[in-house]
Structure formats: structure tokens, C-alpha cells
mmCIF file with all atom_site columns, C-alpha atoms in Angstrom:
data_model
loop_
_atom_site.group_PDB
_atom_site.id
_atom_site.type_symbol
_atom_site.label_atom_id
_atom_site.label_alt_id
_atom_site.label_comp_id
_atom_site.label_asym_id
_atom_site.label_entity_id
_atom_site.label_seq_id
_atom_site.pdbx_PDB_ins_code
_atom_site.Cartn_x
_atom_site.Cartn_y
_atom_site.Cartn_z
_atom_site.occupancy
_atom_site.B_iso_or_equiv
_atom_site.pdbx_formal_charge
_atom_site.auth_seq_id
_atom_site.auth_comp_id
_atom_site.auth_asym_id
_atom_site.auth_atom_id
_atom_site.pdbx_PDB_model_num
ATOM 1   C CA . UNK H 1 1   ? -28.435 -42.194 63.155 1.00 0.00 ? 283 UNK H CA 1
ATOM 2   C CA . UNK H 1 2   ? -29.861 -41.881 66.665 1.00 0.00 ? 284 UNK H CA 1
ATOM 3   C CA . UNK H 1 3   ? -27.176 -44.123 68.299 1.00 0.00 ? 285 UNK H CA 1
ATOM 4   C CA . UNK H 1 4   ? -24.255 -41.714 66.514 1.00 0.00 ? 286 UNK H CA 1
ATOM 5   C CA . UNK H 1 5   ? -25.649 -38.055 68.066 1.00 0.00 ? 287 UNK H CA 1
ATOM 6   C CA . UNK H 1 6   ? -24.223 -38.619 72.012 1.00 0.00 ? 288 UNK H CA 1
ATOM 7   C CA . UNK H 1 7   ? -20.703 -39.400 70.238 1.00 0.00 ? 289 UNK H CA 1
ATOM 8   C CA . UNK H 1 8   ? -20.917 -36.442 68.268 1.00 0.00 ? 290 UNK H CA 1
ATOM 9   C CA . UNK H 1 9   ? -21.937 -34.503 71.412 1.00 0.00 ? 291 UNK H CA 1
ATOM 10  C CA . UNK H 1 10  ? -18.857 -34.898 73.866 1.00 0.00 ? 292 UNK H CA 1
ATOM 11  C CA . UNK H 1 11  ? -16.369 -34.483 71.415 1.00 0.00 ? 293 UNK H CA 1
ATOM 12  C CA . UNK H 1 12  ? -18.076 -31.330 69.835 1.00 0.00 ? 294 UNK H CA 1
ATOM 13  C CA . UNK H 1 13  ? -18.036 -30.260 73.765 1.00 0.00 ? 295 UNK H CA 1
ATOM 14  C CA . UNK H 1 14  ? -14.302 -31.482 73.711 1.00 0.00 ? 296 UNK H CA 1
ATOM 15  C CA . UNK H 1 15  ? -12.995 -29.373 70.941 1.00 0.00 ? 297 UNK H CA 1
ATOM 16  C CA . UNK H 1 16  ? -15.113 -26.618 72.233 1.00 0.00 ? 298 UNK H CA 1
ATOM 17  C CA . UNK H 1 17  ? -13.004 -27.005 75.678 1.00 0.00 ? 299 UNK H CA 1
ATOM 18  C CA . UNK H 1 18  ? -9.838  -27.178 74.655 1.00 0.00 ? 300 UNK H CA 1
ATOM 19  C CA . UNK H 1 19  ? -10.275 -23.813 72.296 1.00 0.00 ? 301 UNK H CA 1
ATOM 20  C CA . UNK H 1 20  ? -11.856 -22.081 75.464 1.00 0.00 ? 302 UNK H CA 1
ATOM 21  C CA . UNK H 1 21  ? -8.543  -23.342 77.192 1.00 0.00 ? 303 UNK H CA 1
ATOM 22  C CA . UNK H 1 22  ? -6.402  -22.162 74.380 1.00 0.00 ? 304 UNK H CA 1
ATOM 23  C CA . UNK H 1 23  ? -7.857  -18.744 73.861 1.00 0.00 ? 305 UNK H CA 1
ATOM 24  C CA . UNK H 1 24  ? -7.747  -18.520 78.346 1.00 0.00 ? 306 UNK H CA 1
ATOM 25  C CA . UNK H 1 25  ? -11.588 -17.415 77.270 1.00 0.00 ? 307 UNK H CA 1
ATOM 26  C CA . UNK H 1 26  ? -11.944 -16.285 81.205 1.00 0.00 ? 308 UNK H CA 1
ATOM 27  C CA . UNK H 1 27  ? -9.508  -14.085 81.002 1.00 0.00 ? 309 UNK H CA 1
ATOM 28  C CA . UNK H 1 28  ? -11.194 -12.343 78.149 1.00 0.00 ? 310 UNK H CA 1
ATOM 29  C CA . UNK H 1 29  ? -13.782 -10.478 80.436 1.00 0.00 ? 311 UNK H CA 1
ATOM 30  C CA . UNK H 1 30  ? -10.830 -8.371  81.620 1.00 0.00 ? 312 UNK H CA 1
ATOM 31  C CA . UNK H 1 31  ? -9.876  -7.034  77.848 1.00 0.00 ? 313 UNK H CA 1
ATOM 32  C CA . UNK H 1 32  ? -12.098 -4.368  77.285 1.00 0.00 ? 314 UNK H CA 1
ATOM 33  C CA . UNK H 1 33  ? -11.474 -2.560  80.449 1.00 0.00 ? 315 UNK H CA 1
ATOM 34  C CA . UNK H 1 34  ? -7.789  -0.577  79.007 1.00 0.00 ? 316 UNK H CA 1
ATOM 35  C CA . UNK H 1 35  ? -10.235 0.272   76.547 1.00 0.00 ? 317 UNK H CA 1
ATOM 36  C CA . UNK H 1 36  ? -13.118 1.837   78.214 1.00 0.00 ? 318 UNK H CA 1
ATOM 37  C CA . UNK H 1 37  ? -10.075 3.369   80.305 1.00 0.00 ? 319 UNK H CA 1
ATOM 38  C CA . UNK H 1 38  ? -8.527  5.082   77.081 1.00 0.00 ? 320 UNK H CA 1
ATOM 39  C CA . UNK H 1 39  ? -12.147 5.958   76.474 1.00 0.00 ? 321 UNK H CA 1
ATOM 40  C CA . UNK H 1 40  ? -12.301 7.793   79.999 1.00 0.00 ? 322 UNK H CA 1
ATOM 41  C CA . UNK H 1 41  ? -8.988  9.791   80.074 1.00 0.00 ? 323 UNK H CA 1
ATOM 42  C CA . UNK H 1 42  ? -9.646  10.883  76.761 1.00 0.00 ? 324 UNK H CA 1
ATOM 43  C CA . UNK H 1 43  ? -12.434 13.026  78.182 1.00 0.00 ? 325 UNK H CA 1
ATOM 44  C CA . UNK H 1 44  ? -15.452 11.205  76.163 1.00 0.00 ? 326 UNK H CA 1
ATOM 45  C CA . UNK H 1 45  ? -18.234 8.390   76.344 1.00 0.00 ? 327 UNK H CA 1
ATOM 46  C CA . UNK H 1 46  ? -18.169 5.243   75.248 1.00 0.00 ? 328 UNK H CA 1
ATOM 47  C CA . UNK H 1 47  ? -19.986 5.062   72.022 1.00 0.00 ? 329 UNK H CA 1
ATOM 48  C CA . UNK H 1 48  ? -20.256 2.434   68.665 1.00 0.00 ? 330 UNK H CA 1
ATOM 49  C CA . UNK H 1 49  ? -16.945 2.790   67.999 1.00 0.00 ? 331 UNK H CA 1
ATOM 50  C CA . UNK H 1 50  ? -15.758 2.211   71.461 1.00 0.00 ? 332 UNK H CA 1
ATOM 51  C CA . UNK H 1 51  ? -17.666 -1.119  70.993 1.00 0.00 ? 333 UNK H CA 1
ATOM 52  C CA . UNK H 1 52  ? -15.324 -1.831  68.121 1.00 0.00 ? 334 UNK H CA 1
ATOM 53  C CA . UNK H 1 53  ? -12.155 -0.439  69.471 1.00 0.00 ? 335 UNK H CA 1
ATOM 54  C CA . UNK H 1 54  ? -13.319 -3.062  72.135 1.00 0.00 ? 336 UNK H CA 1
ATOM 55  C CA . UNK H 1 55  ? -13.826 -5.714  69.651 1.00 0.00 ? 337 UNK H CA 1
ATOM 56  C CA . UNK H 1 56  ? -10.262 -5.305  68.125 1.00 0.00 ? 338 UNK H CA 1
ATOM 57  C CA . UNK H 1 57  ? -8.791  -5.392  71.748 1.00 0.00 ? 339 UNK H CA 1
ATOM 58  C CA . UNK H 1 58  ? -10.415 -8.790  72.231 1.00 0.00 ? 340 UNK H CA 1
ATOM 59  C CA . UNK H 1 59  ? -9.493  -10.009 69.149 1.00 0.00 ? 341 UNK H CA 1
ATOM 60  C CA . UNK H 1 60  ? -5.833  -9.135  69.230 1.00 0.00 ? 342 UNK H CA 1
ATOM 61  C CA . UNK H 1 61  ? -5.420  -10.633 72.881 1.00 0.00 ? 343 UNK H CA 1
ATOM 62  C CA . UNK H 1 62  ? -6.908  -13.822 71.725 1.00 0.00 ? 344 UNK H CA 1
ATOM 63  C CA . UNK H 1 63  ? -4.999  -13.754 68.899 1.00 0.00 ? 345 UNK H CA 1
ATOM 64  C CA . UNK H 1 64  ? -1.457  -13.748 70.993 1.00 0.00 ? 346 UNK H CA 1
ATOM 65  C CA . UNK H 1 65  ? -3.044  -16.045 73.259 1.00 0.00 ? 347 UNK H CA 1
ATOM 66  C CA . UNK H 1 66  ? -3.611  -18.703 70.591 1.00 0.00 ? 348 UNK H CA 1
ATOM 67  C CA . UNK H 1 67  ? -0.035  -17.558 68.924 1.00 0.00 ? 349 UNK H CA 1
ATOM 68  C CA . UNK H 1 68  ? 1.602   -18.353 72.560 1.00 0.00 ? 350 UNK H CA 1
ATOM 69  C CA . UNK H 1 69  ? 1.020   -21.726 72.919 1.00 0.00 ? 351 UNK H CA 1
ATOM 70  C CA . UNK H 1 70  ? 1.854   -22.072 69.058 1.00 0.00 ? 352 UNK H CA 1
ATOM 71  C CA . UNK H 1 71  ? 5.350   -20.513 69.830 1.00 0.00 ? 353 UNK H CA 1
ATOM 72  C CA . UNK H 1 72  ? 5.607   -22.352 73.047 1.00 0.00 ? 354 UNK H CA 1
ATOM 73  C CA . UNK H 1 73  ? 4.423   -26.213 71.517 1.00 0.00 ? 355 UNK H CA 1
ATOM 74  C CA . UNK H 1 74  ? 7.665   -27.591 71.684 1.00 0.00 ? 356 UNK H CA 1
ATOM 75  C CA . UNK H 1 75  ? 8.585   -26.468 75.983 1.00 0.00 ? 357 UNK H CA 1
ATOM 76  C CA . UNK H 1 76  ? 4.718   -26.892 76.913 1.00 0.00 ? 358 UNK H CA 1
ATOM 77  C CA . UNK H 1 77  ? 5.172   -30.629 75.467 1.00 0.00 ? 359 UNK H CA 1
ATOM 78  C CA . UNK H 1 78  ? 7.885   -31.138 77.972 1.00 0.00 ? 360 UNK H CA 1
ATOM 79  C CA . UNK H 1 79  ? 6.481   -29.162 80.786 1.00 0.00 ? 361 UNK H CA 1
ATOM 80  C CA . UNK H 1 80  ? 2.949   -28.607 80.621 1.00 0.00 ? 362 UNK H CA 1
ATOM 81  C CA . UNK H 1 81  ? 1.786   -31.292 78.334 1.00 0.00 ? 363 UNK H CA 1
ATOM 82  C CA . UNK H 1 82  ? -1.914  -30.625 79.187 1.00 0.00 ? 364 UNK H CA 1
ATOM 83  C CA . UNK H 1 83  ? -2.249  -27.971 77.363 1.00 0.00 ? 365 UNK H CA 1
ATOM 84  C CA . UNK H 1 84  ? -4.298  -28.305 74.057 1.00 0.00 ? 366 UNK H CA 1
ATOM 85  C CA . UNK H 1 85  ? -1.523  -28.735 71.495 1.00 0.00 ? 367 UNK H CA 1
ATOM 86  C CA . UNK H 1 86  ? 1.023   -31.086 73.450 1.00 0.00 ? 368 UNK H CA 1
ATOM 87  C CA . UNK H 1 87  ? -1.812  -32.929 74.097 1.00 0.00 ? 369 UNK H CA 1
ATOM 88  C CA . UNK H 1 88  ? -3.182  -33.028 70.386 1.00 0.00 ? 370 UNK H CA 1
ATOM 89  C CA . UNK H 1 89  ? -6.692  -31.625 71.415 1.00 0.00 ? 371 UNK H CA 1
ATOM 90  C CA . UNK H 1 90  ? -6.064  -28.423 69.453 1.00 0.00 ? 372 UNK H CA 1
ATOM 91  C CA . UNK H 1 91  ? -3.661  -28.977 65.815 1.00 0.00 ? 373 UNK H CA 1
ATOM 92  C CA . UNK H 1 92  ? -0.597  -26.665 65.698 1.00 0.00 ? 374 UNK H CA 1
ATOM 93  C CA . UNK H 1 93  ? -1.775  -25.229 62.166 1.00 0.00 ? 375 UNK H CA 1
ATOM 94  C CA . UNK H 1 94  ? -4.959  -24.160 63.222 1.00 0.00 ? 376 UNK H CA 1
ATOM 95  C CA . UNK H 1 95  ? -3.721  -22.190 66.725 1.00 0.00 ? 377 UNK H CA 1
ATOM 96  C CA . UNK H 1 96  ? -1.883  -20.462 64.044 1.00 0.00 ? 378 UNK H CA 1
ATOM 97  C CA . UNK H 1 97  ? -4.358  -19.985 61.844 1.00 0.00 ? 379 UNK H CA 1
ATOM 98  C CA . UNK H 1 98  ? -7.045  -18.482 64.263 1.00 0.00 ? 380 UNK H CA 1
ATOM 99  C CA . UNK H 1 99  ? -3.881  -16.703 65.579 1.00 0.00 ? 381 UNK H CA 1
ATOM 100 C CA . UNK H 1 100 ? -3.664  -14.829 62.214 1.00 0.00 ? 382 UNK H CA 1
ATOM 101 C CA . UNK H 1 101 ? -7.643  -14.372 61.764 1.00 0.00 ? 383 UNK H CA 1
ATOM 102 C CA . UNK H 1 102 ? -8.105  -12.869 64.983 1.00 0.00 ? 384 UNK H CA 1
ATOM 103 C CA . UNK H 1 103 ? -5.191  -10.344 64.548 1.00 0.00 ? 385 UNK H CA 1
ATOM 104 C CA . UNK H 1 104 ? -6.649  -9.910  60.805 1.00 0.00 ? 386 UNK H CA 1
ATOM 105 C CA . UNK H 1 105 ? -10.697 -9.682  62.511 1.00 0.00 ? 387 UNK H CA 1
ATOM 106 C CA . UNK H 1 106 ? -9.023  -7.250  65.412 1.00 0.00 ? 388 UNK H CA 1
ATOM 107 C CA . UNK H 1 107 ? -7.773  -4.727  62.692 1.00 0.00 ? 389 UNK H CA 1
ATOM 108 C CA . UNK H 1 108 ? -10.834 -5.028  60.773 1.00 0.00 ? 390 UNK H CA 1
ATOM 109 C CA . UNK H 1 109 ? -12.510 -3.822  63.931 1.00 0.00 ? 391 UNK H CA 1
ATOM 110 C CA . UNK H 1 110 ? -10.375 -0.823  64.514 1.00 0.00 ? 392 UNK H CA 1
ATOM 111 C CA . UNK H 1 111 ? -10.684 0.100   61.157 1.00 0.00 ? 393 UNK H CA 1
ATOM 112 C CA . UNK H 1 112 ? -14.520 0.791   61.513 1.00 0.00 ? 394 UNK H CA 1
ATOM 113 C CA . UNK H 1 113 ? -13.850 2.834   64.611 1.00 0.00 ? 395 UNK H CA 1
ATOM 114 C CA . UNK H 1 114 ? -11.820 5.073   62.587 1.00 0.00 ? 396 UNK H CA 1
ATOM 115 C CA . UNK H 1 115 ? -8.626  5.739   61.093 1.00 0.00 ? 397 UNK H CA 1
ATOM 116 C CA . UNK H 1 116 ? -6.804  7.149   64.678 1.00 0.00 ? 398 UNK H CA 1
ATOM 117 C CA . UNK H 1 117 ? -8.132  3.576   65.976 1.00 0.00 ? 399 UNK H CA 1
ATOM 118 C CA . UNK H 1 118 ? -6.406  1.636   63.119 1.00 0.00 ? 400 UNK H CA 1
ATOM 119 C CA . UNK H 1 119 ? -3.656  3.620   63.352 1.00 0.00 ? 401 UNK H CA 1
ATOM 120 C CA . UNK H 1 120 ? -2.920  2.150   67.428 1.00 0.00 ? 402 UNK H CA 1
ATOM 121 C CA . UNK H 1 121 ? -4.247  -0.681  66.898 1.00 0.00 ? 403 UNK H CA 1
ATOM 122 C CA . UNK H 1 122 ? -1.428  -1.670  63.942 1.00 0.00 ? 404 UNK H CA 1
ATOM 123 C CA . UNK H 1 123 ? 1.210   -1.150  66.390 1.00 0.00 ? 405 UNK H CA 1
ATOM 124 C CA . UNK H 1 124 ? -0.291  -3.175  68.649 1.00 0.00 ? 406 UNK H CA 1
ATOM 125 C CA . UNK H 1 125 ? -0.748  -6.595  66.778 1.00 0.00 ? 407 UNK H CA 1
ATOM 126 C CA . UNK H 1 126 ? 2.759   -6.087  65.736 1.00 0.00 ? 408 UNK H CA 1
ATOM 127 C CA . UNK H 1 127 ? 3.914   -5.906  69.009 1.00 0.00 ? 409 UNK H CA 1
ATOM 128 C CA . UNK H 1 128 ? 2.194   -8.701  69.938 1.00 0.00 ? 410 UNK H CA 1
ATOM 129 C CA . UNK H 1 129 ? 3.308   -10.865 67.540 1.00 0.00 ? 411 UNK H CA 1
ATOM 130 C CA . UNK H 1 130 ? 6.894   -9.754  68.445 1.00 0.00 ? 412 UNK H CA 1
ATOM 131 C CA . UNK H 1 131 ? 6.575   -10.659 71.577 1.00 0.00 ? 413 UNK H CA 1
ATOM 132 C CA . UNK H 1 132 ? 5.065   -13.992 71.220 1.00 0.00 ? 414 UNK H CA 1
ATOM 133 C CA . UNK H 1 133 ? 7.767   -15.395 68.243 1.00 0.00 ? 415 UNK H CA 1
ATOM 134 C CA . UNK H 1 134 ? 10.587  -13.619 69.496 1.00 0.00 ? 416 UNK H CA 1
ATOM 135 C CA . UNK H 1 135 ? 10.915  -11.103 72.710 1.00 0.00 ? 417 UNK H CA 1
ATOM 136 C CA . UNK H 1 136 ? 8.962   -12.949 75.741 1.00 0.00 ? 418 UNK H CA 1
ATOM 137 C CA . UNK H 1 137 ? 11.749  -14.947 76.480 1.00 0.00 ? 419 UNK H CA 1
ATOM 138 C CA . UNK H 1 138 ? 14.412  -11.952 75.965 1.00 0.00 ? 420 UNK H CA 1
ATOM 139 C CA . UNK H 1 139 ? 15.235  -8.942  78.194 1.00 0.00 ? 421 UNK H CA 1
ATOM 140 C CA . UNK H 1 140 ? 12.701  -7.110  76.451 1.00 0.00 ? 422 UNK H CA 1
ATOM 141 C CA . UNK H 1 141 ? 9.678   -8.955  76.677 1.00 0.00 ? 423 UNK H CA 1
ATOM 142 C CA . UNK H 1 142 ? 8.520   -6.426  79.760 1.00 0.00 ? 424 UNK H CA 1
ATOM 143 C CA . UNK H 1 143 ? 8.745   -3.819  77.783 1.00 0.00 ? 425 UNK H CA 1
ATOM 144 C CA . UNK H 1 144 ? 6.978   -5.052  74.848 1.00 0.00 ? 426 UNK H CA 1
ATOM 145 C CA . UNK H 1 145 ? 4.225   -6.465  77.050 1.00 0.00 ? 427 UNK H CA 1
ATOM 146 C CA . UNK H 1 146 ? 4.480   -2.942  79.013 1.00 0.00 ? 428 UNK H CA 1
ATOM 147 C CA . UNK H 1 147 ? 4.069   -1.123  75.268 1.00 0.00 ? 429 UNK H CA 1
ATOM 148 C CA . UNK H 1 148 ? 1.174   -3.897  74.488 1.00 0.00 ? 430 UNK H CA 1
ATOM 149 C CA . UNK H 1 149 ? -0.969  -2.773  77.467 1.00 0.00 ? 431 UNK H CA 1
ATOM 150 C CA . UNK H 1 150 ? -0.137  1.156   76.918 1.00 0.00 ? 432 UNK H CA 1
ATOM 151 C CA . UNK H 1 151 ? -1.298  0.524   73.719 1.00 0.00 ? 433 UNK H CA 1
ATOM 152 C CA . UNK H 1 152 ? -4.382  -1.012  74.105 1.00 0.00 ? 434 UNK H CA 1
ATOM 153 C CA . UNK H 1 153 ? -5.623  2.136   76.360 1.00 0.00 ? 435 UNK H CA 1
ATOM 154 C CA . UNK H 1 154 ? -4.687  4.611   73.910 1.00 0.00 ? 436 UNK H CA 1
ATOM 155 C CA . UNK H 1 155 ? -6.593  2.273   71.119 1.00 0.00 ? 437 UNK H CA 1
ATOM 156 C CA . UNK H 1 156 ? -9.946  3.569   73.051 1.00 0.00 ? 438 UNK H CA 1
ATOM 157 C CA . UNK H 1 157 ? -8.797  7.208   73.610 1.00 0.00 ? 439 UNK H CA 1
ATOM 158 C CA . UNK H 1 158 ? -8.190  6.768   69.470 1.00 0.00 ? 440 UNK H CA 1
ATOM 159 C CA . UNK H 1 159 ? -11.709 5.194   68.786 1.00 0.00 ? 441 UNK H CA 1
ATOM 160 C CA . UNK H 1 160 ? -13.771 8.044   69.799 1.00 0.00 ? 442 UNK H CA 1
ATOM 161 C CA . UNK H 1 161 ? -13.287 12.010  69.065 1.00 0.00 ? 443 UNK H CA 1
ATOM 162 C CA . UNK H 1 162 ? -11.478 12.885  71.982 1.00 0.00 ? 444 UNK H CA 1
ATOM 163 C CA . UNK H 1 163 ? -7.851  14.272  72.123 1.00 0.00 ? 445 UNK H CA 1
ATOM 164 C CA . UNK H 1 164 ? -5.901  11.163  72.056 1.00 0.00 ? 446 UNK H CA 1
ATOM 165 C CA . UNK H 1 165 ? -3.005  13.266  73.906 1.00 0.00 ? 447 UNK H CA 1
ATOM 166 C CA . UNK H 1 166 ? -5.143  13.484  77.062 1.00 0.00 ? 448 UNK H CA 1
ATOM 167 C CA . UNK H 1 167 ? -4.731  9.690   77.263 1.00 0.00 ? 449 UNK H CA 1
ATOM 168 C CA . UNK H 1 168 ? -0.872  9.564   76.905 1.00 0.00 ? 450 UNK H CA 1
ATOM 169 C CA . UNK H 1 169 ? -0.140  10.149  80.265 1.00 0.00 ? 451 UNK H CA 1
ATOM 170 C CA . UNK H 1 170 ? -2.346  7.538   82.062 1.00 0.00 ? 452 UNK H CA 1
ATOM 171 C CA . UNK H 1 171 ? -1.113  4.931   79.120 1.00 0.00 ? 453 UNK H CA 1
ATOM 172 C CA . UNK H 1 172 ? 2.495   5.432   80.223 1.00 0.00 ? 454 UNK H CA 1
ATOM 173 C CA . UNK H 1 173 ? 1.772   4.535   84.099 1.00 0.00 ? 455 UNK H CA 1
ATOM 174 C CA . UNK H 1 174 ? -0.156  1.524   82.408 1.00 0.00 ? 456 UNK H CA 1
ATOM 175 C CA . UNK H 1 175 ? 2.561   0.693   81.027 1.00 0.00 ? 457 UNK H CA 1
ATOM 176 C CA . UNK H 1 176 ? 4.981   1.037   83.629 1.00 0.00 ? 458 UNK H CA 1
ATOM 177 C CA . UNK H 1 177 ? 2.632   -0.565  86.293 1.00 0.00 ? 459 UNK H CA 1
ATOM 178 C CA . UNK H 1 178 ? 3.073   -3.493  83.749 1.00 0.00 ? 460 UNK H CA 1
ATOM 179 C CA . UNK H 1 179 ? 6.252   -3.333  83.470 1.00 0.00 ? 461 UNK H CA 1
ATOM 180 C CA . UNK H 1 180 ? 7.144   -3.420  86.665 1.00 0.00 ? 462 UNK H CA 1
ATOM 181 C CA . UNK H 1 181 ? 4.706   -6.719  87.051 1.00 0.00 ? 463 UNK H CA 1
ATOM 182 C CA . UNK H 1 182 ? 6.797   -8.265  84.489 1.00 0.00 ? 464 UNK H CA 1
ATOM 183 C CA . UNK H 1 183 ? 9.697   -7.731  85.928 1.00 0.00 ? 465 UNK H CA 1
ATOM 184 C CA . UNK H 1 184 ? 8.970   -9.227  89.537 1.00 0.00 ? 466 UNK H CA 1
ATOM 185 C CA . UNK H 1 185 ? 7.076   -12.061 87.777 1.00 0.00 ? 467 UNK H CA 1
ATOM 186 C CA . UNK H 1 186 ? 10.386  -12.925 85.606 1.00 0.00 ? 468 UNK H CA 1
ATOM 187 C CA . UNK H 1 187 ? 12.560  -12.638 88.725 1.00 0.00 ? 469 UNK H CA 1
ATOM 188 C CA . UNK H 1 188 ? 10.316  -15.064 90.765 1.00 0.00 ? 470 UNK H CA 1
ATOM 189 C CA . UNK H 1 189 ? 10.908  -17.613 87.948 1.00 0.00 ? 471 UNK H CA 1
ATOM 190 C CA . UNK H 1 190 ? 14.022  -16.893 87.585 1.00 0.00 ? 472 UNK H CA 1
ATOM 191 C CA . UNK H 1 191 ? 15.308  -17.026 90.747 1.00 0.00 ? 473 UNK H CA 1
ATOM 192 C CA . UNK H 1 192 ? 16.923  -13.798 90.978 1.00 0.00 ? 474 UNK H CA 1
ATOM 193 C CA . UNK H 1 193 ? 16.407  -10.358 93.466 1.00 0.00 ? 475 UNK H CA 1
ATOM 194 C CA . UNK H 1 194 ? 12.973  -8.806  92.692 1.00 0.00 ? 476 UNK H CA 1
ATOM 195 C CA . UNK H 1 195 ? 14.028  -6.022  95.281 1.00 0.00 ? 477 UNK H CA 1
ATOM 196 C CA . UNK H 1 196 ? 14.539  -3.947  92.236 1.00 0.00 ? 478 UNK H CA 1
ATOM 197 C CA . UNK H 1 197 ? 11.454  -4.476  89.895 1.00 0.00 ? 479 UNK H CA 1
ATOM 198 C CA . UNK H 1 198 ? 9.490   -4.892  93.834 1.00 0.00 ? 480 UNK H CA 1
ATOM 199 C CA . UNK H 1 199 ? 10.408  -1.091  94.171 1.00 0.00 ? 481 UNK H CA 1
ATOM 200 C CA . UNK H 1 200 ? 9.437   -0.453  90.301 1.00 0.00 ? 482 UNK H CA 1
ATOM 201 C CA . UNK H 1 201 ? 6.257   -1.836  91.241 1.00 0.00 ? 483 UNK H CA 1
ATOM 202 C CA . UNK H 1 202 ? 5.484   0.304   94.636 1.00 0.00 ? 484 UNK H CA 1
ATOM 203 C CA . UNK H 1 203 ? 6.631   3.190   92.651 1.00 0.00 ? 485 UNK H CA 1
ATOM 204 C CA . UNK H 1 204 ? 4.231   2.908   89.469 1.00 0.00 ? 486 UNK H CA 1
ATOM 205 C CA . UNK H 1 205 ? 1.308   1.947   92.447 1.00 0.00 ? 487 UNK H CA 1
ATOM 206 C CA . UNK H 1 206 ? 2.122   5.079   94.719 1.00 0.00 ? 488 UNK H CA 1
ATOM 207 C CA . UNK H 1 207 ? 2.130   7.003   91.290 1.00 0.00 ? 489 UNK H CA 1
ATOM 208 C CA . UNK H 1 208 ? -0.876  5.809   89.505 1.00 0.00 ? 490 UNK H CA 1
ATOM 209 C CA . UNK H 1 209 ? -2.637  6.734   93.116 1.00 0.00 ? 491 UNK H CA 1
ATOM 210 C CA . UNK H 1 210 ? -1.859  10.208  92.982 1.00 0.00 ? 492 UNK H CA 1
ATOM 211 C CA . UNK H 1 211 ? -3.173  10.773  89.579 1.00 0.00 ? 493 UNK H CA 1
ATOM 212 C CA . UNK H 1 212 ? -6.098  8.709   90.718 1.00 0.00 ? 494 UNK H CA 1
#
């Protein structure tokens, strides 16, 4: 039994790796931040439900980032066959699967913070899974990854007992500071003039300073 454990150990770390990969775990320190914003503009402190509306924010971004590579198995195994599931580290069916538990966990979490949380926070899985199966690689995926990010701020204005309206304004800049990213990110790949989304971009900045 002895001589089995260091087998079991590497490829338990394996599998463990390639999930962390998957779900871009690093990444996940930035999540809660739109969040704790939403909680801000809405005038209030960050309380229990904040924690949850923080919860279901982290949840629902690892859920589209496990549903991303699922959508994208059949380019990645052509151009970034690395990733877990070209590579076979990580099955197709269970990215999916933890891509509909972690949506299903994130609402869970929003509804505990309250029925103004659940009510954002439905909108936003939807639009993530819209974006991932369908409108990323269409001329609306900026906007629906603009509306993704607007959303998430307004999820923590919802979660505690502030006016939600307070936070409307500061979501929409969000959201067209991301858009505007998008945009110049696309054209880069693309190929094509990103003098247009580059003056989006200095525009949303130069605004979002002001109401700074």
C-alpha cells in the first residue's frame, strides 16, 4: 500500500492543476472587487450579505470560465492545445458540469443576500452563459461582457440595504470602461483600426476620473 501513495500524490496534484488552470483561479482574487464597489456607491458597508453577494460573483465568473474553454474545446485543440481539455487533463463533461454547479452555487449565494441580490444576479449568469455559447465571437460580445461587469457592481449595491439607484451610474462607466477594453482588444486580434474603440477607451478613463 505504501509503494502506491507517491503515485496517487502527483496525479491528485495534477488534476488539482489543471482545474486551477481551467477555473484561471489567479484571476479570481480580482472578482470581488465590482462587488465591494457596488457596495460603496450604494452608500453602505460591507456586511454578511456582501460576503455572499461576493460569493455568487465568484461563483458565476468561475462558472463562465470553466463554460469557455467548454465552448472553445474544439479551436483551443487546434490552437492552444495546452489547455486542460485539448489536452485531456480536464473531461469536456465535467467543465460543463462544474460550469452549471457554479452558476447553480452562485445563485444560491445571492439568494441568501436577499431577493434585490437574486434578482441581479439572474441576469447576470444568463448573460454569461450567452456570451460564452453564443455572443463572444459576435459583434456583441463587448457589450454583453460590458453588461456582465455592470452587473456584477450593481449585484453588491443589491446585496445590502442601500438604494440600488445610487449605484447605476458608476455601473454604466463600468460598463463602458469595459466596453471600450473589448473593443481595442478585438481590434488588436483582428487586425483592424482601434483608433475608434482607443478614443472609447480615453473617453470612459477621462470620465470615470471626474466622478472619481
Amino acid at each position: 500500500m505504501s509503494a502506491q501513495r507517491p503515485a496517487h500524490g502527483p496525479a491528485r496534484d495534477g488534476r488539482l492543476h489543471a482545474w486551477a488552470e481551467l477555473l484561471r483561479a489567479p484571476a479570481a482574487f480580482t472578482v470581488p472587487g465590482d462587488v465591494l464597489a457596488g457596495t460603496a456607491a450604494a452608500g453602505t458597508r460591507p456586511t454578511g450579505r456582501t460576503a455572499l453577494a461576493a460569493g455568487a460573483s465568484l461563483c458565476l465568473y468561475e462558472a463562465g470560465m470553466a463554460l469557455n474553454d467548454w465552448a472553445d474545446r474544439e479551436e483551443d485543440a487546434t490552437a492552444r492545445p495546452h489547455r486542460p481539455l485539448p489536452s485531456g487533463r480536464v473531461r469536456p463533461g465535467a467543465a460543463l458540469a462544474a460550469a452549471g454547479l457554479l452558476s447553480a452555487a452562485g445563485l444560491a449565494l445571492a439568494a441568501c443576500a436577499g431577493r434585490r441580490a437574486l434578482a441581479v444576479a439572474g441576469p447576470l449568469a444568463a448573460t454569461v452563459w450567452a456570451y460564452d455559447l453564443g455572443l463572444k465571437h459576435t459583434p456583441a460580445g463587448p457589450a454583453a461582457m460590458a453588461a456582465a461587469r455592470s452587473l456584477d457592481l450593481l449585484l453588491g449595491a443589491a446585496a445590502g440595504p442601500g438604494a440600488v439607484r445610487r449605484a447605476i451610474v458608476p455601473a454604466a462607466f463600468l460598463g463602458s470602461h469595459t466596453l471600450a477594453v473589448s473593443l481595442v482588444s478585438r481590434r488588436e486580434t483582428e487586425g483592424g483600426s482601434s483608433t475608434a474603440p482607443l478614443t472609447a477607451l480615453a473617453a470612459a478613463g477621462a470620465l470615470t476620473t471626474v466622478l472619481a
